[in-house]
Each structure stands twice: as structure tokens, then as C-alpha cells.
mmCIF file of C-alpha atoms in Angstrom:
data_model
loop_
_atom_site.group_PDB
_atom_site.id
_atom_site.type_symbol
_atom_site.label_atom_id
_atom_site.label_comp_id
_atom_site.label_asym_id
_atom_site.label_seq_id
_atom_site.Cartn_x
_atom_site.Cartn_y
_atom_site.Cartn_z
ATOM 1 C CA UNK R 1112 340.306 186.319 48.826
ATOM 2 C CA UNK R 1113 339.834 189.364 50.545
ATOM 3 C CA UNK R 1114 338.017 191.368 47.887
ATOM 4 C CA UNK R 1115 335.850 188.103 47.428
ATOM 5 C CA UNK R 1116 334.430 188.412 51.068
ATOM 6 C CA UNK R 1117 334.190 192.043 50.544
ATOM 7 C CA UNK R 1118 332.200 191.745 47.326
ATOM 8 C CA UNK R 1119 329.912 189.069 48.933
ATOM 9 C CA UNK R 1120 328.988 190.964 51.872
ATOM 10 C CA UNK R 1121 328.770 193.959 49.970
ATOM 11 C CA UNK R 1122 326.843 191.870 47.917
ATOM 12 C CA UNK R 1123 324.751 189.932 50.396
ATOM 13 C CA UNK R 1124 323.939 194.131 52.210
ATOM 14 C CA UNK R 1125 322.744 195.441 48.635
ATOM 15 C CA UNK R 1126 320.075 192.877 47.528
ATOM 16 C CA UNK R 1127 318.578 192.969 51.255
ATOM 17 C CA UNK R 1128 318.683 196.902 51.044
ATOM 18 C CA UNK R 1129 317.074 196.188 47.135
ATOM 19 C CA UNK R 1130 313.975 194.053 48.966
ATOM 20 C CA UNK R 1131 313.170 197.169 51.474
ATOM 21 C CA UNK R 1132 313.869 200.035 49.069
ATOM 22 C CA UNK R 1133 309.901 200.087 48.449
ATOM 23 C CA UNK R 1134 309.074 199.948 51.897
ATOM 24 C CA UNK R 1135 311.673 202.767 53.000
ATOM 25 C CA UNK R 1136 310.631 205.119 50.078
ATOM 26 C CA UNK R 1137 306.933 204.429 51.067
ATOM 27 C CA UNK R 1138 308.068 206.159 54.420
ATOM 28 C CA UNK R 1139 307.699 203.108 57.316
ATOM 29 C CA UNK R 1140 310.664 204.077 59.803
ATOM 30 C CA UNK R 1141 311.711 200.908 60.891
ATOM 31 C CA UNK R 1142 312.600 200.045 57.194
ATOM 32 C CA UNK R 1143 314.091 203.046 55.967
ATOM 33 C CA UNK R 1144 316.513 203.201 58.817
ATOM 34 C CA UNK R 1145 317.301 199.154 58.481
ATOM 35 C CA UNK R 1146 317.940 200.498 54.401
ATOM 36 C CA UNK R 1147 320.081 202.895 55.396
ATOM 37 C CA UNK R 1148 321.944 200.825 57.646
ATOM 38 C CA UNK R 1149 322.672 197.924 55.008
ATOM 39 C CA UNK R 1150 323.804 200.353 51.894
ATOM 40 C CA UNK R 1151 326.110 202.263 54.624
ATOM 41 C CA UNK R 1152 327.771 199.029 54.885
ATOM 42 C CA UNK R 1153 327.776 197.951 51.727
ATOM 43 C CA UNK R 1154 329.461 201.584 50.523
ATOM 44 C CA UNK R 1155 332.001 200.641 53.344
ATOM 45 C CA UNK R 1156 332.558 197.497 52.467
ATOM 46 C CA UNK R 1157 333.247 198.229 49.023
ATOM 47 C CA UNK R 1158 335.472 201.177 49.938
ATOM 48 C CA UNK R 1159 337.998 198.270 50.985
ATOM 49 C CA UNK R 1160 338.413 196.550 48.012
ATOM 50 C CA UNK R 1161 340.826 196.857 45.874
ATOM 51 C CA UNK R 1162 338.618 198.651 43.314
ATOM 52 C CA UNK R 1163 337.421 201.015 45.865
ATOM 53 C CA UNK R 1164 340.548 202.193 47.057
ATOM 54 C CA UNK R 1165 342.115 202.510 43.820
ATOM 55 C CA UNK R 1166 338.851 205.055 42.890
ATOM 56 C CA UNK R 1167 339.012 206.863 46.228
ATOM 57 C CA UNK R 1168 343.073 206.864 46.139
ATOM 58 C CA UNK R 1169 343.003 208.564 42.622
ATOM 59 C CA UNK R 1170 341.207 211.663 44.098
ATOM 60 C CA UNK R 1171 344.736 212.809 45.706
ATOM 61 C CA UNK R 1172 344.472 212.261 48.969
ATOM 62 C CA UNK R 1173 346.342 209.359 51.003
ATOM 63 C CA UNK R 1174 344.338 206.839 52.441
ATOM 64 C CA UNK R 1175 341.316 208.620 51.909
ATOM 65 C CA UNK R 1176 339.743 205.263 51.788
ATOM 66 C CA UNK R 1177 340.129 204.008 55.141
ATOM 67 C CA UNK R 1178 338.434 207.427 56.246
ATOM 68 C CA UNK R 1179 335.591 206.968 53.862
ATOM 69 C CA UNK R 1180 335.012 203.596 55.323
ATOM 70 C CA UNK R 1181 335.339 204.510 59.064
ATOM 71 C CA UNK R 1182 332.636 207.502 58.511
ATOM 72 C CA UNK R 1183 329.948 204.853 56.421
ATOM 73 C CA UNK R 1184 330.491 201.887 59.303
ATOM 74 C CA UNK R 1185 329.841 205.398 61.956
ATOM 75 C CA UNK R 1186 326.720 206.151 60.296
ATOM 76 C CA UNK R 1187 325.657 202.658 59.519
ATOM 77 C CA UNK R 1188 326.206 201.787 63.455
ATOM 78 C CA UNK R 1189 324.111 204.697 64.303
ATOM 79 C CA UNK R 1190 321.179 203.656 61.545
ATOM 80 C CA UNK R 1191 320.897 200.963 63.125
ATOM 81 C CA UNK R 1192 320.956 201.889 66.447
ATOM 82 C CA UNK R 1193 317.905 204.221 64.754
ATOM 83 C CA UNK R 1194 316.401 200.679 63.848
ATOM 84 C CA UNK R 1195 316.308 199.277 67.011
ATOM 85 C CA UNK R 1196 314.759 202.365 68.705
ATOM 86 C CA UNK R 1197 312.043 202.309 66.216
ATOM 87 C CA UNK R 1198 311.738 198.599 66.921
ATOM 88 C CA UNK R 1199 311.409 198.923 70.876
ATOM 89 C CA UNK R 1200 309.478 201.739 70.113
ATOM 90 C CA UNK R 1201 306.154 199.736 68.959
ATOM 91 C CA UNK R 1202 306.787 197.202 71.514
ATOM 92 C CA UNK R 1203 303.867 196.470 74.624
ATOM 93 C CA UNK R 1204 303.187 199.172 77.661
ATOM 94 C CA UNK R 1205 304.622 196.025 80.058
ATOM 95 C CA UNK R 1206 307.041 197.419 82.691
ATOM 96 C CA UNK R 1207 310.367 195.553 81.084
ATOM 97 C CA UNK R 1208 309.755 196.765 77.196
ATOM 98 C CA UNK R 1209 309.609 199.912 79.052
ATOM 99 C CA UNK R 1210 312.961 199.532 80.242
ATOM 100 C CA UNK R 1211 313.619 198.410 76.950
ATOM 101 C CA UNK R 1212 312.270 201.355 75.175
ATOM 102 C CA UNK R 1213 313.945 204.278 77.537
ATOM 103 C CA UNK R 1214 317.400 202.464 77.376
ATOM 104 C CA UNK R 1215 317.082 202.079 73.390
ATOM 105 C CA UNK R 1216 315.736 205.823 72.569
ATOM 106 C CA UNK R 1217 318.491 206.982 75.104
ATOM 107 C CA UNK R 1218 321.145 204.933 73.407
ATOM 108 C CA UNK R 1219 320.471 206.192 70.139
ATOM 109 C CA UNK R 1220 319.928 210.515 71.594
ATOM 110 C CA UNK R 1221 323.423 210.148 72.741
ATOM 111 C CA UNK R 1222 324.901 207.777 69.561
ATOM 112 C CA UNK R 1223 323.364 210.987 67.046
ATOM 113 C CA UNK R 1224 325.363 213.151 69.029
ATOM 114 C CA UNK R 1225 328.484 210.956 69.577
ATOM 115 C CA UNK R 1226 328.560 210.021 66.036
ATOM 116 C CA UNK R 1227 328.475 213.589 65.056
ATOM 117 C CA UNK R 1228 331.539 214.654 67.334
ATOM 118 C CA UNK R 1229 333.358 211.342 66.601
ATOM 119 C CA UNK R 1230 333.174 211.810 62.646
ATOM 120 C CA UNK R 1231 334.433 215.329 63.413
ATOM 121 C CA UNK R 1232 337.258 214.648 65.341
ATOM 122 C CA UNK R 1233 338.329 211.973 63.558
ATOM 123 C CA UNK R 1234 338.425 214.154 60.118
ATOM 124 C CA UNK R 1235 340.340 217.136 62.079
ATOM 125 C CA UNK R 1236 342.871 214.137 63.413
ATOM 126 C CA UNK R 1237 342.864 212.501 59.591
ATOM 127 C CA UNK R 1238 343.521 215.772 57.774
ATOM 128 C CA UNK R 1239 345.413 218.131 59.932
ATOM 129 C CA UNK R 1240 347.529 215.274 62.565
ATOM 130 C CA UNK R 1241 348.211 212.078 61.238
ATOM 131 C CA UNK R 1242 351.781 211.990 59.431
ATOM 132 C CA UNK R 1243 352.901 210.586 56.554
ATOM 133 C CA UNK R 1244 351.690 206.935 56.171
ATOM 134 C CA UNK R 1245 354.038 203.839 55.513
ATOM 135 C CA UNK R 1246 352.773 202.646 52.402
ATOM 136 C CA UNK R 1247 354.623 199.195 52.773
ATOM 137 C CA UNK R 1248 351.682 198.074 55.007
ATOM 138 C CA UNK R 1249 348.343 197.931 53.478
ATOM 139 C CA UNK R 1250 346.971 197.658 57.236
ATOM 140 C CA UNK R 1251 345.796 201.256 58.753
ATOM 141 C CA UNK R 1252 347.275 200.637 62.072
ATOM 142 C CA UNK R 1253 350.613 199.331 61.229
ATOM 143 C CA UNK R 1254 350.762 202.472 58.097
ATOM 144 C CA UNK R 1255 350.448 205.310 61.443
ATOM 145 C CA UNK R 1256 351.625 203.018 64.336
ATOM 146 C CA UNK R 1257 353.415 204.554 67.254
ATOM 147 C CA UNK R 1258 351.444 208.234 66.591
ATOM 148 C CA UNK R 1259 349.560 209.391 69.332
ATOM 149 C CA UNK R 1260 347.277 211.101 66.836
ATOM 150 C CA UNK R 1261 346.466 207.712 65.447
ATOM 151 C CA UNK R 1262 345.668 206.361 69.307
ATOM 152 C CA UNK R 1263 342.331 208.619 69.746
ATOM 153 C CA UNK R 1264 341.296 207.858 65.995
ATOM 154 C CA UNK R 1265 340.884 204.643 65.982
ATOM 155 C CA UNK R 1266 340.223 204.472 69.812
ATOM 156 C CA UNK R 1267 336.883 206.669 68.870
ATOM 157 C CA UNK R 1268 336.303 204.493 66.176
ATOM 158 C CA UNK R 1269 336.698 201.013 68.139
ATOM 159 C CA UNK R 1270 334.612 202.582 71.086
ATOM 160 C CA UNK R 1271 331.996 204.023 69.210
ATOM 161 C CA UNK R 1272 331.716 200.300 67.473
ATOM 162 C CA UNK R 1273 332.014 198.365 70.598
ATOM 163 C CA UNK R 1274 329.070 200.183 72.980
ATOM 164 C CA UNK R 1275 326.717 200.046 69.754
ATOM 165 C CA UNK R 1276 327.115 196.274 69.311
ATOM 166 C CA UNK R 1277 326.678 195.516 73.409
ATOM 167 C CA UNK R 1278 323.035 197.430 72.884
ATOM 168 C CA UNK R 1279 322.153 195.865 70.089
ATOM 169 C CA UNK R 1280 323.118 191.942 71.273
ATOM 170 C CA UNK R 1281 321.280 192.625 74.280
ATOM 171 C CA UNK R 1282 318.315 194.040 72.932
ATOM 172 C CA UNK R 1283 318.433 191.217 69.531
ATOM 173 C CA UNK R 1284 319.357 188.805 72.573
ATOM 174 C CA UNK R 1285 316.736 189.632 74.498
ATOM 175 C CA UNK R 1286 314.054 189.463 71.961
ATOM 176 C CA UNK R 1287 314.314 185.796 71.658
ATOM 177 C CA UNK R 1288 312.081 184.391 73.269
ATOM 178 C CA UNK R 1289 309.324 186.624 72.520
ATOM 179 C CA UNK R 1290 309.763 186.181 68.469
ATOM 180 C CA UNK R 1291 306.423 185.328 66.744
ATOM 181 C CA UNK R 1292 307.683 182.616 64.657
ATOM 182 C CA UNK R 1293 311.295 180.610 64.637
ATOM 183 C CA UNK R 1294 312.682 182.201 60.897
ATOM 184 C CA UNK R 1295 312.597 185.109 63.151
ATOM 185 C CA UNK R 1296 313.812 183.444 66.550
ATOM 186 C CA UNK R 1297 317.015 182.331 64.355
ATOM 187 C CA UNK R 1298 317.814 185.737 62.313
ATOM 188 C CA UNK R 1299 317.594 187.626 65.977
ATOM 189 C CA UNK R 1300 319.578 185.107 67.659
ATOM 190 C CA UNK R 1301 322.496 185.342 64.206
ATOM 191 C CA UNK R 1302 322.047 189.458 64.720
ATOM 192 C CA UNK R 1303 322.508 188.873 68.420
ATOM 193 C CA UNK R 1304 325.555 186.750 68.183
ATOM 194 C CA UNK R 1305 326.914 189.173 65.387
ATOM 195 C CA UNK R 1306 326.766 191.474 67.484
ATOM 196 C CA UNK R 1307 328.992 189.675 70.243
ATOM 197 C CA UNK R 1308 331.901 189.070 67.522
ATOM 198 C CA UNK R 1309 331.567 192.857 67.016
ATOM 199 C CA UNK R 1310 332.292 193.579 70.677
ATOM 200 C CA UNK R 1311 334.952 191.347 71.457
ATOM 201 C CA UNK R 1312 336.416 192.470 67.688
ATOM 202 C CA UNK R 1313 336.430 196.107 68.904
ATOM 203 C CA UNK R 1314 338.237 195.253 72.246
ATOM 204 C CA UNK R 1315 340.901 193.469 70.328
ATOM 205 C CA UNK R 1316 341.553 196.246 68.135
ATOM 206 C CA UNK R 1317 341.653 198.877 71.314
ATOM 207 C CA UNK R 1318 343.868 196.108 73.195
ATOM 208 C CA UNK R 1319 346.157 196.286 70.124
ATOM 209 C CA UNK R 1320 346.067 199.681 69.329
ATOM 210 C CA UNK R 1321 347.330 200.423 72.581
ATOM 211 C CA UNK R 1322 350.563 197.866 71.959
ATOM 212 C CA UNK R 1323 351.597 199.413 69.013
ATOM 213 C CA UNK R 1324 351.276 203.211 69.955
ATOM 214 C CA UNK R 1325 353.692 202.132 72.955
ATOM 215 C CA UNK R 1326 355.761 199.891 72.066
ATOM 216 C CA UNK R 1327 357.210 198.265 68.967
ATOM 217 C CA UNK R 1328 355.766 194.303 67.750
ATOM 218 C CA UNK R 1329 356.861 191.815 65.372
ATOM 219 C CA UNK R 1330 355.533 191.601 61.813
ATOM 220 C CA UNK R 1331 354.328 187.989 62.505
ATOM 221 C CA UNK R 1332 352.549 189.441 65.696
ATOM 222 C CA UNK R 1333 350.993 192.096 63.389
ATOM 223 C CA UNK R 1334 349.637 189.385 60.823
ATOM 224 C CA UNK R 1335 348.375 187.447 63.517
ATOM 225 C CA UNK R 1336 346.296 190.448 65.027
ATOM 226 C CA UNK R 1337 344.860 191.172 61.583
ATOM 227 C CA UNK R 1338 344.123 187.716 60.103
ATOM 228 C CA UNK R 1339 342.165 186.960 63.741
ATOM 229 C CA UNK R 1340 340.429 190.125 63.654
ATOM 230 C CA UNK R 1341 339.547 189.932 59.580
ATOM 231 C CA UNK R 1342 337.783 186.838 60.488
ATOM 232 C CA UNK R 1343 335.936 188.287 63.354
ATOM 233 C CA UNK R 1344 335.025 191.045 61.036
ATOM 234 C CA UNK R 1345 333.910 188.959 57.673
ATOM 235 C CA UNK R 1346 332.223 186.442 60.494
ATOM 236 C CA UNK R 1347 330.369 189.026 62.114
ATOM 237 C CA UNK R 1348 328.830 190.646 58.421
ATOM 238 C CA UNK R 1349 327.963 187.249 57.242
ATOM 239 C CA UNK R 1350 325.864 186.510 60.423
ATOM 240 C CA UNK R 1351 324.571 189.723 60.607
ATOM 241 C CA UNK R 1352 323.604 190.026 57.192
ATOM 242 C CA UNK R 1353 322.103 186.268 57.017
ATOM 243 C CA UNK R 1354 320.311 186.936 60.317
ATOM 244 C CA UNK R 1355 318.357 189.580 59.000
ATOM 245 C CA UNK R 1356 317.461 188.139 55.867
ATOM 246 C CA UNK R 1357 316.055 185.076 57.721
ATOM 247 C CA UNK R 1358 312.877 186.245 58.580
ATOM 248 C CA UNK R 1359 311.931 187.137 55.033
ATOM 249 C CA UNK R 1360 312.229 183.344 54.222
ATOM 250 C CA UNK R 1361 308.836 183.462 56.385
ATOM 251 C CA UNK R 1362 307.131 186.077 54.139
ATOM 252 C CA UNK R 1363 308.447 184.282 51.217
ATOM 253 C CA UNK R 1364 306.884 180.956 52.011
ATOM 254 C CA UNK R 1365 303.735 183.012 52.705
ATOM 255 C CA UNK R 1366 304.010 184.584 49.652
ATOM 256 C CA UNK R 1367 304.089 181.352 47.482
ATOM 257 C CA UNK R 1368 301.713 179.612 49.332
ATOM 258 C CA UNK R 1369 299.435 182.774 48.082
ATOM 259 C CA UNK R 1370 300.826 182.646 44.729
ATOM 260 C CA UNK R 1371 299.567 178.828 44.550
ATOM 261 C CA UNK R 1372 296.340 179.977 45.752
ATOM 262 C CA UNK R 1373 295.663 182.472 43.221
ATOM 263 C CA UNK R 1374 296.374 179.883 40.438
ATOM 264 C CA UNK R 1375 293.878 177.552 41.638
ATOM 265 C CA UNK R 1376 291.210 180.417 42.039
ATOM 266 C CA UNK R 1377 292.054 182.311 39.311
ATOM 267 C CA UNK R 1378 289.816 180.881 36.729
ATOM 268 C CA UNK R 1379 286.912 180.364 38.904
ATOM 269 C CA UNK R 1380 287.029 184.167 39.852
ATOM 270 C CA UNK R 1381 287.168 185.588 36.732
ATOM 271 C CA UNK R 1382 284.826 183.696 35.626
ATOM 272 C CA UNK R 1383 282.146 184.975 38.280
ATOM 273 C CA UNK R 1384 283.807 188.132 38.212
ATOM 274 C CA UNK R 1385 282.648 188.936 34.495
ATOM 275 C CA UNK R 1386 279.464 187.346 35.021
ATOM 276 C CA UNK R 1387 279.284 190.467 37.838
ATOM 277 C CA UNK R 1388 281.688 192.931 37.704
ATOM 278 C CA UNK R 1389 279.290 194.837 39.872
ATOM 279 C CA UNK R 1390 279.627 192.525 43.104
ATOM 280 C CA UNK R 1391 284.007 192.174 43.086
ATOM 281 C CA UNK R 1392 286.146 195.146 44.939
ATOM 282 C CA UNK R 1393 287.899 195.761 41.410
ATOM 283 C CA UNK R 1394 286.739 194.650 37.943
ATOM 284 C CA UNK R 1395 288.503 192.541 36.409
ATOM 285 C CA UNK R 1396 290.978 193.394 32.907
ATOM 286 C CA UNK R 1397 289.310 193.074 29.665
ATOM 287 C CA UNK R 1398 292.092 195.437 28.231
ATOM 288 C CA UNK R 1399 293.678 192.140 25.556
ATOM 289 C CA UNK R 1400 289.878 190.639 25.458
ATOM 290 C CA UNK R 1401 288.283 193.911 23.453
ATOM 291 C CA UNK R 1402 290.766 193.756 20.733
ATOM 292 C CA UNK R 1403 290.716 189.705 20.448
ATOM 293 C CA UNK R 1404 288.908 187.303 22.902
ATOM 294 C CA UNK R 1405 292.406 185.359 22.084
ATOM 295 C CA UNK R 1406 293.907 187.658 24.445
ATOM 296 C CA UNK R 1407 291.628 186.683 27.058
ATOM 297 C CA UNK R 1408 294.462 184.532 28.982
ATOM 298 C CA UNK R 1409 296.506 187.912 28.720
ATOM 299 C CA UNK R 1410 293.983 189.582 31.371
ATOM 300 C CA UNK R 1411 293.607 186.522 33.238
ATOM 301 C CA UNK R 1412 297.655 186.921 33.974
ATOM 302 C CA UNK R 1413 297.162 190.972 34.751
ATOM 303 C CA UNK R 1414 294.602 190.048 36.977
ATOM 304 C CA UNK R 1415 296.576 187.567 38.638
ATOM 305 C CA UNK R 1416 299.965 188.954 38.920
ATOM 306 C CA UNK R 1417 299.242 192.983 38.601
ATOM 307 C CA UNK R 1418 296.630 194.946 41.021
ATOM 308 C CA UNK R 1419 296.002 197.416 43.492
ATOM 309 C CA UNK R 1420 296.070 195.220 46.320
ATOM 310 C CA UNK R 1421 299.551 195.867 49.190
ATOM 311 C CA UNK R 1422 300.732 192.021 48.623
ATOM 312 C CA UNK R 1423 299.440 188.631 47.368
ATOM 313 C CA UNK R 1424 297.888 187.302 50.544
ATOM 314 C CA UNK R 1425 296.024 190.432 50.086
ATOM 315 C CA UNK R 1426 295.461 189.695 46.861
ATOM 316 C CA UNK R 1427 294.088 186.248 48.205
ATOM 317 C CA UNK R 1428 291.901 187.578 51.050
ATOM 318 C CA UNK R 1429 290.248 189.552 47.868
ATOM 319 C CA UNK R 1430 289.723 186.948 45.479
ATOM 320 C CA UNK R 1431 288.010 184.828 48.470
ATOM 321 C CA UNK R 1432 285.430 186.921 49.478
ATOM 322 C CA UNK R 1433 284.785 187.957 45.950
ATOM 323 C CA UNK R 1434 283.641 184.359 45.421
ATOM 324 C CA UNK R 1435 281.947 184.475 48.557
ATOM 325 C CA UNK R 1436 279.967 187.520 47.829
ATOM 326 C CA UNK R 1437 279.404 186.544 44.104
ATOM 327 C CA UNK R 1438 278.157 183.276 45.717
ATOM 328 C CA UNK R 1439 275.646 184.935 47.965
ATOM 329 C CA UNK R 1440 274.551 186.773 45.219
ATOM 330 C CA UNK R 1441 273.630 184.010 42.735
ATOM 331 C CA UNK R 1442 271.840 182.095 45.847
ATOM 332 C CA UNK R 1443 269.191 184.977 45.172
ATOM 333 C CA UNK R 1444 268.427 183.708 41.792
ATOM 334 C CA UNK R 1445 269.233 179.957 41.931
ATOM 335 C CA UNK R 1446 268.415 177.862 45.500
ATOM 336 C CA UNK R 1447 271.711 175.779 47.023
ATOM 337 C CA UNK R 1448 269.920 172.301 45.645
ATOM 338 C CA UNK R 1449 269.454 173.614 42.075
ATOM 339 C CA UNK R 1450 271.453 170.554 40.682
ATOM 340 C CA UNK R 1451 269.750 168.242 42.591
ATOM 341 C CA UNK R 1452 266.268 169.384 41.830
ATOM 342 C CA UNK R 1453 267.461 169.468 38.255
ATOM 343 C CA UNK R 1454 268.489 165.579 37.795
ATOM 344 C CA UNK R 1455 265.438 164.732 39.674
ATOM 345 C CA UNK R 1456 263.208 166.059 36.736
ATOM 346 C CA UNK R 1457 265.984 165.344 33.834
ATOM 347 C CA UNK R 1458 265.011 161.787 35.481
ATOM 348 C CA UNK R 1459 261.235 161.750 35.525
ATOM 349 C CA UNK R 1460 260.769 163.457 32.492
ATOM 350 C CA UNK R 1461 263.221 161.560 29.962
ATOM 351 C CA UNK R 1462 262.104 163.152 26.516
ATOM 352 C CA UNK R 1463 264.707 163.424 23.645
ATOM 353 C CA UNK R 1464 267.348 165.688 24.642
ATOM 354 C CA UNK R 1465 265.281 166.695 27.652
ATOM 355 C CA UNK R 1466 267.563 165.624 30.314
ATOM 356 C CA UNK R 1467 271.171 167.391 28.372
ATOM 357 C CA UNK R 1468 269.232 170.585 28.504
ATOM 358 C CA UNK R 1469 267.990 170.306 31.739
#
């Protein structure tokens, strides 16, 4: 069951860092660092499975996989802290996003530099103090519990985890009320209260932590701790991961309501479009048409689903005031009560055939 949660919030972190690969490769800051923050924690995730610790376990060294998974949640943790900086970092000149701005950008100076020293110490500690683990346990705590060594590992860890996730629910939290639409009200409130399980997580693992470095507790207290704390964990990802995915249910009901658009005007701009190629923004595909006008369906569909245009309410916008302008354009030649004008004299002057040609 455990590797099932793992492998659906690893899952769950992939797919959203798939859907803003383009953007972060394109270069926009706010979505590289929000990539970089979801295939951190998918790596980590995955490191916990039973898959990934049997790969990372084969390379020789004990445990290696709970220190491969601490160092991807530090850097994920400070990506997005990144994320959020970038965020506040667009937001209005008003005196509070101010605030907001100087608190976020000073959060995230000292969390580079923290996260730095913290994955340092905590390899020195890892490789050079911790002794040998008690492989009867699969839990990290209970395998170096009563060490001192192990104390300031994961009480680095826990910290480092615990300040990051107060920022970010307040700033998430905060944002609220002034969220453009409510797909985005919802994911910031989920992040928000993710972000609150994190916290209170992290001071029941330091709470904890302490107990067992000084004193010794019960197996069914130690299953307790980490069934509660799992939960808080898995809860916290799933939130987390579904609040940030909500607002893209906004672009993708924008983006079908395009797509339905661009059906329906398809034909009619192509149409016009061929008639003038000369008056549209981009001509449109006779690549099929030249070799059979059979094809001709096959460029209707590249012009429809493939061109230059950033998106298909772009794509839209084009299409639009290409009929617009091809519209003005034949107003030159023909005037707006053409058809009128035309059944008028089809009527008066009913020769054979005279009035299907007019």
C-alpha cells in the first residue's frame, strides 16, 4: 500500500512537471522553478519505494536511499521556495505585496544558503557519524535511534521542512482572496492547507526525534508515530499536488471552448482564406491539396490543429479577425445588400434560368 501512494504521487508530480516542461525549457522562471520543484519530489518519492531502494541499496552503501531522498525533498523545498519568490515578485507596487515581496526574496536568500550547509552537514553526519543501522526496522529513525549524530540530521532536515512550509501557507494563504478566478482560489487554498500538514508533520517528527534520542519507546508507540505521520505525509502530497493542478482545469476549459470554436470557423476561414491568401496573418496549407484536391481535408486539419500561433485561443483571436479583415475586404467589391438587391431583380426580371444565375 505504501509503494501504491508512492507511485501515485510520484505519479500525480511527473505528468504536472510533463504539462510545464515546454514552458520551463522556453525559459519563464516561475515555471521552470515550479518543474523543478515537482520532478525533485517525484525522484524522492520514488527513492522510497521498494524499487528505488532496492536500485540505490545495490550501489553498496547502507541506506543510501533515505539520504538520496532527504537531499531531493531539500532541493525541492527550496525550488519552490524559488517559485514563490518569482510569484511575489510580479505582484502590484501596493505597500502589503511589498511586504510580501521583501519577506519572500529574503526567505528564499537565506533557504539557498541554508539548504547548501544543511545538505552538507547532513552528508558529513551520514557518511563519516552515523553507526551501523538496525536493519530490522525499515523506519530511519528507529534504524539510528538513541545516536546523537542522528539528533542534528534529521533535526536539520525537519527544521529546514517546517520554516519552508509556514512561508509558503502564509503566502498561498494569503493569496486567497485576491485569486482571479475560483479553480485558482481552490488549488491555493489545497497548497495552503498542504502546507499546514507539512508544518505540524515536521514538529511531530522533531517532538519524536527528541523521545527516542533520550529515552527508549515501545514498538507500538513507534508504529503509532509513523502510521500518523505517513498519513500526514501522503495527505499533504496529494493536496499539494491536486492544488496545483487545479488551476489548469481553467486553461483547459478555455482551451476546449477554443478548440470548439475553431471547428465551427474552420471551414468558413479557409474558405476566404484561399480566396485571399494575401489578406490572412499566415496562408493557409495546400501541402496534401497540390498532389490531390482529395487531400484537401488533410490541410484543413494542419490548419486547424498545427500553426505558429502560442495556444488555441490565439489561434482563435487569428482566425476571427482574418474573417473580419477578409470581410472588409470583399465589402470593396460587393456592397453589404448585394443579396438583397440581387432577389429584387431575379424577381422583376423572371426569364428562363434568369433568376438561378442571378
Amino acid at each position: 500500500m505504501s509503494d501504491l501512494l508512492a507511485y501515485l504521487i510520484a505519479g500525480l508530480l511527473l505528468i504536472q512537471g510533463g504539462l510545464r516542461a515546454k514552458s520551463a525549457v522556453r525559459g519563464h522562471r516561475r515555471d521552470r522553478s515550479l518543474w523543478g520543484a515537482f520532478v525533485a519530489f517525484a525522484a524522492a518519492w520514488l527513492s522510497r519505494t521498494t524499487a528505488g531502494f532496492a536500485v540505490l541499496d545495490s550501489l553498496g552503501l547502507p541506506d543510501l536511499a533515505y539520504f538520496v531522498k532527504h537531499v531531493l525533498s531539500i532541493i525541492g523545498i527550496c525550488v519552490i521556495l524559488r517559485y514563490v519568490t518569482a510569484v511575489y515578485r510580479t505582484a502590484g507596487p501596493d505597500g502589503e505585496r511589498s511586504r510580501a515581496v521583501r519577506l519572500s526574496a529574503l526567505v528564499h536568500r537565506v533557504a539557498t544558503r541554508a539548504s547548501v550547509v544543511t545538505v552538507l552537514v547532513m552528508a558529513v553526519i551520514f557518511f563519516f557519524l552515523l553507526g551501523k543501522p538496525d536493519t530490522s526496522t525499515p523506519y530511519f529513525i528507529e534504524r539510528y535511534r538513541g545516536e546523537a549524530a542522528l539528533a542534528v540530521y534529521m533535526g536539520l532536515f525537519y527544521l529546514y521542512a517546517g520554516v519552508a512550509a509556514v512561508v509558503c501557507a502564509v503566502q498561498w494563504g494569503g493569496a486567497v482572496k485576491e485569486a482571479p478566478f475560483r479553480s485558482l482560489r481552490n488549488g491555493l487554498r489545497m497548497m495552503s492547507t498542504a502546507m499546514v500538514i507539512t508544518t505540524v508533520y515536521s514538529v511531530l517528527r522533531i517532538a519524536f526525534l527528541l523521545v527516542v534520542t533520550l529515552s527508549r519507546v515501545s514498538d507500538g508507540t513507534e508504529q503509532t508515530q509513523e502510521m500518523v505521520t505517513d498519513t500526514l505525509l501522503y495527505l499533504c502530497f496529494l493536496l499539494w499536488g491536486l492544488g496545483a493542478i487545479a488551476p489548469a482545469t481553467h486553461a483547459a476549459r478555455e482551451r476546449y471552448h477554443a478548440l470548439r470554436s475553431l471547428v465551427d470557423l474552420s471551414p468558413l476561414w479557409r474558405q476566404l482564406a484561399l480566396r485571399f491568401p494575401d489578406a490572412v496573418r499566415h496562408r493557409p496549407s495546400t501541402l496534401f491539396t497540390r498532389i490531390t484536391a482529395k487531400a484537401a481535408r488533410l490541410d484543413a486539419a494542419r490548419d486547424l490543429l498545427f500553426s505558429p500561433d502560442p495556444s488555441l485561443p490565439a489561434r482563435l483571436d487569428r482566425f476571427a479577425m482574418d474573417i473580419r479583415d477578409v470581410v472588409f475586404l470583399l465589402r470593396r467589391h460587393a456592397p453589404y445588400d448585394l443579396a438583397e438587391r440581387a432577389l429584387e431583380r431575379a424577381e422583376d426580371d423572371l426569364r428562363p434560368n434568369h433568376a438561378t444565375a442571378v
